Amino acid sequence: MNKLTIKDVDLKNKKVIMRVDFNVPIKNGMITDDTRIKAALPTIKYAVDEGAKVILLSHLGRPDGEKDPQYSLKPVAERLKELINVPVYFVDETRGEKVERAVSQLKNGEILVIENTRFEKGETKNDPDLAKYWAGLADIHVNDAFGTAHRAHASNVGIAKYIPSVAGFLMEKEIKFLSAANENPQKPYVVVLGGAKVSDKIDVINNLLNKADRILIGGAMMFTFLKALGKKVGSSKVEEDKLDVAKTILENAKAKKVEIVLPIDTVAAQKIEAGAEKKIFKINEGIPEGWMGLDIGPETIRLFSEKLSDAKTVFWNGPMGVFEIDDFAEGTKKIAEAIVNVTKKGCISIVGGGDSAAAAEKFGLAEEFSHVSTGGGASLEFLEGKELPGIASISVKKN
Ligand code: AMP
């Protein structure tokens, strides 16, 4: 990696402003899942142990530039205090005298959490005055928030114009794994795509046609491809305006000798509901009107598992079916297991955040993959081959 990381800079006696991802779910002022806080601990602890004064910045939810108490980072600061053995202070402002006083009172090895960055209108607009202000509080910026790397905001990108910006450990790991898949994947490179919409995945598929050996397509998006091939898909979810795009993708794949593998059967129901009557239909025989495919079927699970069995690199984004409902979760679970199986044989497996990461969690498999990305949108844009502003802004290693 040609980017500076937190290990490349001297942190002793330095004020370090660190952009982390503390965007955790909160209900009635209680954190319901603290995974993201725990995930940020290694980088925070490292800075503390090196003797830095650590100032933490994060967004939480979408308060849209308003000071909205339900999105306060206070509960997060309190949870952090329980998880780390050093003083953690919280200031309920994003700038001004109170913030400056708290920073000036901070001792080496202590932590200050500043209020939600998105209480500032200028945060998502990458306002230069705001970025300069935050930069003025510190000597070094550490960027450990991969989930926002596809956005140019003041706290991750703007700030890097004024002080050096280095990657934290989470960011470093994301860049390492996603670059490995994008730049020199071990072959066969098998990609598994699912989820709701083809339209979200067009750019990534087009880029992957130059890198992958095989692309397996499940989820609702499979039906747009199947309909483009003239199959009867009944009442399954189809993006009618993307049929031509799907056709072009299939033609380009053929020309580039990338194998696109589509489902051969589906588990269908008449309603997207737990307990609804289910039937398995073979794609070649067609799905009757009134029935919608909500998961891949058992033969497809077998086919996809076989297509995964020799993989040396796997990227998986998007569930194979409506995995939130147990009746339609089998396909996603079995494919996740098939990816775990090849991982055990030395394949590098990357789960692309969002719903696929949630599915991996749900099945208790998250620890079994080589890497579960913390950024759904960011990891997709990375694999689209785009330069992410929140990575471009990190200082380059010179030597
Ligand atoms: P995405 O955000 O694009 O990854 O899409 C994830 C969503 O797609 C999940 O909420 C799934 O329930 C949904 N999904 C997956 N397969 C299907 C399907 N066959 N029909 C309808 N929705 C689906």
Coordinates of C-alpha atoms and ligand atoms in Angstrom, one line a residue:
M1 CA 0.0 0.0 0.0
N2 CA 1.4 3.4 -1.0
K3 CA -0.5 5.3 1.8
L4 CA 0.9 6.4 5.1
T5 CA -0.6 4.6 8.1
I6 CA -0.7 5.4 11.7
K7 CA 2.5 3.3 12.2
D8 CA 4.5 5.6 9.9
V9 CA 4.1 8.7 12.1
D10 CA 5.4 9.7 15.5
L11 CA 2.4 10.3 17.8
K12 CA 4.1 11.1 21.1
N13 CA 2.9 14.4 22.6
K14 CA 0.9 14.9 19.4
K15 CA -2.7 15.9 19.1
V16 CA -4.4 13.4 16.8
I17 CA -7.8 14.0 15.3
M18 CA -9.2 10.6 14.3
R19 CA -12.2 10.1 12.0
V20 CA -13.8 6.8 13.2
D21 CA -17.1 5.1 12.3
F22 CA -19.3 5.2 15.5
N23 CA -22.5 5.2 13.4
V24 CA -24.1 2.6 15.7
P25 CA -27.8 1.7 16.1
I26 CA -29.3 3.5 19.1
K27 CA -32.8 2.9 20.5
N28 CA -34.2 5.1 23.3
G29 CA -30.7 6.3 24.1
M30 CA -29.3 2.7 24.3
I31 CA -26.7 1.3 21.9
T32 CA -28.2 -1.9 20.5
D33 CA -25.0 -3.1 18.7
D34 CA -21.5 -1.8 19.7
T35 CA -19.6 -3.8 17.0
R36 CA -18.4 -0.6 15.3
I37 CA -17.0 0.9 18.6
K38 CA -15.2 -2.3 19.3
A39 CA -13.8 -2.4 15.8
A40 CA -12.3 1.1 16.2
L41 CA -10.5 0.2 19.4
P42 CA -7.2 -1.1 18.0
T43 CA -6.5 2.2 16.2
I44 CA -7.6 4.3 19.2
K45 CA -5.6 2.1 21.7
Y46 CA -2.5 2.3 19.5
A47 CA -2.6 6.1 19.5
V48 CA -3.2 6.2 23.2
D49 CA -0.3 3.8 23.9
E50 CA 2.0 5.9 21.7
G51 CA 1.2 8.9 24.0
A52 CA -1.1 10.9 21.7
K53 CA -3.9 13.2 22.8
V54 CA -6.8 11.6 20.8
I55 CA -9.7 13.6 19.5
L56 CA -12.5 11.5 18.0
L57 CA -14.8 12.6 15.2
S58 CA -17.7 10.6 13.9
H59 CA -21.1 10.9 12.4
L60 CA -24.2 9.2 13.8
G61 CA -27.3 8.8 11.7
R62 CA -28.6 11.6 9.5
P63 CA -29.4 14.6 11.6
D64 CA -29.1 16.7 8.4
G65 CA -27.0 19.6 9.8
E66 CA -29.3 20.1 12.9
K67 CA -28.4 19.6 16.5
D68 CA -30.8 16.7 17.2
P69 CA -30.3 15.1 20.7
Q70 CA -31.4 11.6 19.5
Y71 CA -28.3 11.5 17.3
S72 CA -25.9 12.6 20.1
L73 CA -22.6 10.7 20.4
K74 CA -22.8 10.9 24.2
P75 CA -24.0 7.3 24.7
V76 CA -21.1 6.2 22.4
A77 CA -18.6 8.1 24.5
E78 CA -20.0 6.4 27.6
R79 CA -19.7 3.0 26.0
L80 CA -16.1 3.7 24.9
K81 CA -15.3 4.7 28.5
E82 CA -16.4 1.2 29.5
L83 CA -14.3 -0.5 26.8
I84 CA -11.0 1.3 27.3
N85 CA -9.0 1.9 30.3
V86 CA -8.1 5.6 29.9
P87 CA -10.0 8.8 30.6
V88 CA -12.6 9.5 27.9
Y89 CA -14.2 13.0 27.8
F90 CA -17.2 14.1 25.8
V91 CA -18.0 17.6 24.6
D92 CA -21.5 18.3 23.4
E93 CA -20.4 20.8 20.7
T94 CA -18.8 20.4 17.3
R95 CA -16.8 23.6 17.4
G96 CA -16.2 26.7 19.6
E97 CA -14.7 27.6 22.9
K98 CA -16.0 24.6 24.8
V99 CA -14.3 22.3 22.2
E100 CA -11.1 24.2 22.3
R101 CA -11.0 24.3 26.1
A102 CA -11.5 20.5 26.2
V103 CA -8.8 19.9 23.7
S104 CA -6.3 22.2 25.6
Q105 CA -7.0 20.2 28.9
L106 CA -6.4 16.9 27.2
K107 CA -3.3 15.0 28.5
N108 CA -1.2 12.5 26.6
G109 CA -3.0 9.1 26.4
E110 CA -6.5 10.7 27.0
I111 CA -9.5 10.7 24.6
L112 CA -12.0 13.4 23.8
V113 CA -15.1 12.6 21.8
I114 CA -16.6 15.6 20.0
E115 CA -20.3 15.8 19.2
N116 CA -21.8 14.3 16.0
T117 CA -20.0 15.8 12.9
R118 CA -23.3 15.9 11.0
F119 CA -24.8 18.4 13.5
E120 CA -22.7 20.7 11.2
K121 CA -24.3 21.6 7.9
G122 CA -20.8 22.0 6.4
E123 CA -19.8 18.4 7.1
T124 CA -21.5 16.7 4.2
K125 CA -20.8 19.7 2.0
N126 CA -17.1 19.4 2.7
D127 CA -17.1 23.0 3.9
P128 CA -13.4 24.3 3.9
D129 CA -13.9 26.5 6.9
L130 CA -15.2 23.7 9.0
A131 CA -12.4 21.3 7.8
K132 CA -9.8 24.0 8.6
Y133 CA -11.3 24.5 12.0
W134 CA -11.1 20.8 12.9
A135 CA -7.6 20.5 11.4
G136 CA -6.6 23.5 13.6
L137 CA -7.3 21.4 16.7
A138 CA -4.6 18.8 15.9
D139 CA -1.3 18.0 14.4
I140 CA -2.2 14.8 12.6
H141 CA -5.4 13.3 11.1
V142 CA -6.1 9.6 11.2
N143 CA -8.8 8.3 8.9
D144 CA -10.3 5.0 10.1
A145 CA -13.8 5.4 8.6
F146 CA -13.9 3.3 5.5
G147 CA -17.7 3.3 5.5
T148 CA -17.7 7.0 4.5
A149 CA -14.7 6.8 2.1
H150 CA -16.9 7.2 -0.9
R151 CA -18.0 10.6 0.3
A152 CA -16.0 13.7 0.4
H153 CA -16.9 15.2 3.7
A154 CA -15.1 17.8 5.9
S155 CA -14.1 15.3 8.7
N156 CA -12.5 12.7 6.4
V157 CA -11.5 14.5 3.2
G158 CA -11.6 18.3 3.8
I159 CA -9.4 18.2 6.9
A160 CA -6.6 16.4 5.0
K161 CA -5.9 19.6 3.0
Y162 CA -4.5 21.2 6.2
I163 CA -2.7 18.5 8.2
P164 CA -1.2 15.1 7.2
S165 CA -3.8 12.4 7.0
V166 CA -2.8 8.7 7.7
A167 CA -4.8 5.5 7.6
G168 CA -5.9 3.7 10.8
F169 CA -5.8 -0.1 11.0
L170 CA -9.3 -0.7 9.8
M171 CA -8.8 1.5 6.8
E172 CA -5.5 -0.1 6.1
K173 CA -7.1 -3.6 6.1
E174 CA -10.0 -2.5 3.8
I175 CA -7.5 -1.1 1.3
K176 CA -5.3 -4.1 1.5
F177 CA -8.1 -6.7 0.8
L178 CA -10.1 -4.7 -1.7
S179 CA -6.9 -3.8 -3.7
A180 CA -5.9 -7.4 -3.7
A181 CA -9.2 -8.3 -5.3
N182 CA -9.1 -5.4 -7.7
E183 CA -5.4 -5.4 -8.7
N184 CA -4.0 -8.9 -8.8
P185 CA -6.7 -11.4 -7.7
Q186 CA -5.6 -15.0 -7.3
K187 CA -7.5 -17.0 -9.9
P188 CA -10.1 -18.4 -10.3
Y189 CA -11.7 -15.1 -9.1
V190 CA -15.4 -15.8 -8.4
V191 CA -17.9 -13.0 -7.7
V192 CA -21.2 -13.6 -6.1
L193 CA -23.8 -10.8 -6.6
G194 CA -27.3 -10.6 -5.3
G195 CA -29.6 -8.1 -3.6
A196 CA -32.5 -6.0 -4.8
K197 CA -31.4 -4.2 -7.9
V198 CA -29.4 -4.6 -11.1
S199 CA -29.2 -0.8 -11.3
D200 CA -27.0 -0.6 -8.2
K201 CA -24.6 -3.2 -9.6
I202 CA -24.2 -2.3 -13.3
D203 CA -20.9 -0.3 -12.8
V204 CA -19.4 -3.0 -10.6
I205 CA -20.3 -5.8 -13.0
N206 CA -18.8 -3.9 -15.9
N207 CA -15.6 -3.4 -14.0
L208 CA -15.6 -7.1 -12.8
L209 CA -16.0 -8.3 -16.4
N210 CA -12.3 -7.3 -16.8
K211 CA -11.2 -9.0 -13.6
A212 CA -13.3 -12.0 -12.6
D213 CA -13.4 -15.5 -14.1
R214 CA -17.0 -16.2 -13.0
I215 CA -19.9 -14.1 -11.8
L216 CA -22.8 -15.9 -10.0
I217 CA -26.0 -13.9 -9.8
G218 CA -28.8 -14.5 -7.3
G219 CA -31.2 -12.2 -5.4
A220 CA -34.0 -10.2 -7.0
M221 CA -31.5 -9.0 -9.7
M222 CA -31.4 -12.5 -11.2
F223 CA -34.9 -12.1 -12.6
T224 CA -34.0 -9.1 -14.7
F225 CA -31.2 -11.3 -16.3
L226 CA -33.5 -14.3 -16.7
K227 CA -36.3 -12.2 -18.3
A228 CA -33.7 -10.6 -20.6
L229 CA -33.0 -14.2 -21.7
G230 CA -36.7 -14.8 -22.4
K231 CA -37.6 -16.8 -19.3
K232 CA -41.0 -16.6 -17.6
V233 CA -40.4 -15.0 -14.2
G234 CA -44.0 -14.7 -13.0
S235 CA -44.5 -11.9 -10.6
S236 CA -40.8 -11.8 -9.5
K237 CA -39.2 -8.4 -9.1
V238 CA -37.9 -7.2 -12.5
E239 CA -36.4 -3.9 -13.5
E240 CA -38.1 -3.6 -16.9
D241 CA -35.9 -0.6 -17.8
K242 CA -32.8 -2.6 -17.3
L243 CA -33.5 -5.5 -19.6
D244 CA -31.3 -4.1 -22.3
V245 CA -28.5 -3.4 -19.9
A246 CA -28.7 -7.0 -18.7
K247 CA -28.6 -8.3 -22.3
T248 CA -25.5 -6.1 -23.0
I249 CA -23.8 -7.4 -19.8
L250 CA -24.4 -11.0 -20.9
E251 CA -23.0 -10.3 -24.4
N252 CA -20.0 -8.5 -23.0
A253 CA -19.3 -11.4 -20.6
K254 CA -19.4 -13.8 -23.5
A255 CA -16.9 -11.6 -25.5
K256 CA -14.6 -11.3 -22.5
K257 CA -14.9 -15.0 -21.7
V258 CA -16.3 -14.4 -18.2
E259 CA -18.7 -17.1 -17.2
I260 CA -22.0 -15.7 -15.9
V261 CA -23.9 -18.3 -13.9
L262 CA -27.6 -17.7 -13.4
P263 CA -30.0 -19.7 -11.1
I264 CA -31.7 -22.8 -12.5
D265 CA -34.4 -22.9 -9.9
T266 CA -36.1 -20.7 -7.3
V267 CA -38.1 -20.8 -4.1
A268 CA -41.2 -18.8 -4.8
A269 CA -44.2 -17.6 -2.8
Q270 CA -47.3 -15.4 -3.5
K271 CA -46.5 -13.0 -0.7
I272 CA -43.2 -11.8 0.9
E273 CA -44.3 -13.1 4.3
A274 CA -43.0 -15.6 6.9
G275 CA -45.1 -18.8 6.7
A276 CA -46.4 -18.1 3.2
E277 CA -46.9 -21.2 1.0
K278 CA -43.7 -21.9 -0.9
K279 CA -43.0 -23.7 -4.1
I280 CA -39.9 -24.6 -6.0
F281 CA -39.9 -23.8 -9.8
K282 CA -37.3 -24.7 -12.4
I283 CA -36.4 -21.6 -14.4
N284 CA -36.5 -23.5 -17.7
E285 CA -40.1 -24.4 -17.0
G286 CA -41.0 -20.9 -15.9
I287 CA -42.6 -19.3 -12.8
P288 CA -46.4 -18.9 -13.1
E289 CA -48.0 -15.4 -12.7
G290 CA -48.8 -14.5 -9.1
W291 CA -45.7 -16.3 -7.9
M292 CA -42.5 -14.5 -7.1
G293 CA -39.0 -15.9 -6.7
L294 CA -37.7 -15.0 -3.3
D295 CA -34.7 -17.2 -3.0
I296 CA -32.4 -19.4 -5.1
G297 CA -33.6 -23.1 -5.2
P298 CA -31.7 -26.3 -4.0
E299 CA -30.3 -27.1 -7.5
T300 CA -28.9 -23.6 -7.8
I301 CA -27.4 -23.9 -4.3
R302 CA -25.6 -27.0 -5.6
L303 CA -24.5 -25.4 -8.8
F304 CA -23.3 -22.2 -7.2
S305 CA -21.4 -24.2 -4.5
E306 CA -19.7 -26.2 -7.2
K307 CA -18.8 -23.0 -9.1
L308 CA -17.2 -21.7 -5.8
S309 CA -15.3 -24.8 -4.9
D310 CA -12.1 -24.1 -6.8
A311 CA -12.1 -20.3 -6.2
K312 CA -8.9 -18.6 -4.9
T313 CA -10.5 -15.2 -4.6
V314 CA -14.2 -14.5 -3.8
F315 CA -16.0 -11.2 -3.6
W316 CA -19.6 -11.5 -2.3
N317 CA -22.1 -8.6 -2.4
G318 CA -25.8 -9.0 -1.9
P319 CA -28.1 -11.7 -0.4
M320 CA -29.3 -14.6 -2.6
G321 CA -32.9 -14.1 -1.4
V322 CA -35.1 -12.3 1.1
F323 CA -32.8 -13.5 3.9
E324 CA -34.5 -11.4 6.6
I325 CA -37.3 -13.9 6.5
D326 CA -36.1 -17.4 7.6
D327 CA -38.3 -19.1 4.9
F328 CA -36.2 -17.4 2.2
A329 CA -32.8 -17.3 3.9
E330 CA -31.6 -20.8 3.0
G331 CA -29.9 -19.8 -0.3
T332 CA -27.9 -17.0 1.3
K333 CA -26.9 -19.2 4.2
K334 CA -25.8 -22.1 2.0
I335 CA -23.8 -19.8 -0.3
A336 CA -22.2 -18.1 2.7
E337 CA -21.2 -21.6 3.9
A338 CA -19.8 -22.5 0.5
I339 CA -17.6 -19.4 0.6
V340 CA -16.5 -20.2 4.1
N341 CA -15.6 -23.7 2.9
V342 CA -13.2 -22.5 0.2
T343 CA -11.8 -19.9 2.6
K344 CA -10.7 -22.8 4.7
K345 CA -8.8 -24.2 1.7
G346 CA -6.8 -20.9 1.4
C347 CA -9.2 -18.8 -0.8
I348 CA -9.3 -15.1 0.0
S349 CA -12.9 -14.2 0.7
I350 CA -14.3 -10.7 0.9
V351 CA -17.8 -9.8 2.0
G352 CA -18.8 -6.4 0.7
G353 CA -20.6 -4.9 3.7
G354 CA -24.2 -3.8 4.0
D355 CA -26.8 -6.6 3.7
S356 CA -24.2 -9.3 3.0
A357 CA -22.3 -8.5 6.1
A358 CA -25.6 -8.5 8.1
A359 CA -26.4 -11.9 6.6
A360 CA -22.9 -13.2 7.5
E361 CA -23.6 -12.0 11.1
K362 CA -27.1 -13.5 11.2
F363 CA -25.6 -16.9 10.3
G364 CA -22.8 -16.6 12.8
L365 CA -20.2 -16.8 10.0
A366 CA -18.7 -13.3 10.0
E367 CA -15.5 -14.4 11.6
E368 CA -15.0 -17.2 9.0
F369 CA -14.3 -14.9 6.0
S370 CA -10.9 -13.4 5.2
H371 CA -12.5 -9.9 5.4
V372 CA -15.9 -8.5 6.0
S373 CA -15.9 -4.9 4.7
T374 CA -17.4 -2.2 7.0
G375 CA -18.6 -0.2 4.0
G376 CA -21.4 -1.4 1.7
G377 CA -21.4 1.5 -0.7
A378 CA -17.7 2.2 -0.3
S379 CA -16.6 -1.3 -1.1
L380 CA -18.9 -1.5 -4.2
E381 CA -17.4 1.8 -5.5
F382 CA -13.9 0.5 -4.8
L383 CA -14.6 -2.5 -6.9
E384 CA -16.2 -0.3 -9.6
G385 CA -12.6 0.9 -10.0
K386 CA -13.4 4.4 -8.8
E387 CA -11.0 6.4 -6.8
L388 CA -12.7 7.0 -3.4
P389 CA -12.2 10.6 -2.1
G390 CA -11.7 9.3 1.5
I391 CA -8.8 7.2 0.3
A392 CA -7.3 9.6 -2.2
S393 CA -7.0 12.2 0.6
I394 CA -4.7 10.0 2.7
S395 CA -1.1 11.1 2.4
V396 CA 1.1 9.0 0.1
K397 CA 4.2 7.2 1.4
K398 CA 7.3 8.8 0.0
N399 CA 10.5 6.7 -0.6
Ligands
AMP1 P1 -29.3 -4.8 -1.7 O1 -29.5 -3.6 -0.8 O2 -29.3 -4.4 -3.1 O3 -28.1 -5.7 -1.3 O4 -30.6 -5.7 -1.6 C1 -30.8 -6.4 -0.4 C2 -32.3 -6.7 -0.3 O5 -32.7 -7.5 -1.4 C3 -32.6 -7.5 0.9 O6 -33.4 -6.7 1.7 C4 -33.4 -8.7 0.3 O7 -34.6 -9.0 1.1 C5 -33.8 -8.3 -1.1 N1 -34.0 -9.4 -2.0 C6 -33.1 -10.4 -2.2 N2 -33.6 -11.3 -3.1 C7 -34.9 -10.9 -3.3 C8 -35.9 -11.4 -4.2 N3 -35.8 -12.5 -4.9 N4 -37.1 -10.7 -4.2 C9 -37.2 -9.5 -3.5 N5 -36.3 -9.0 -2.8 C10 -35.1 -9.7 -2.6

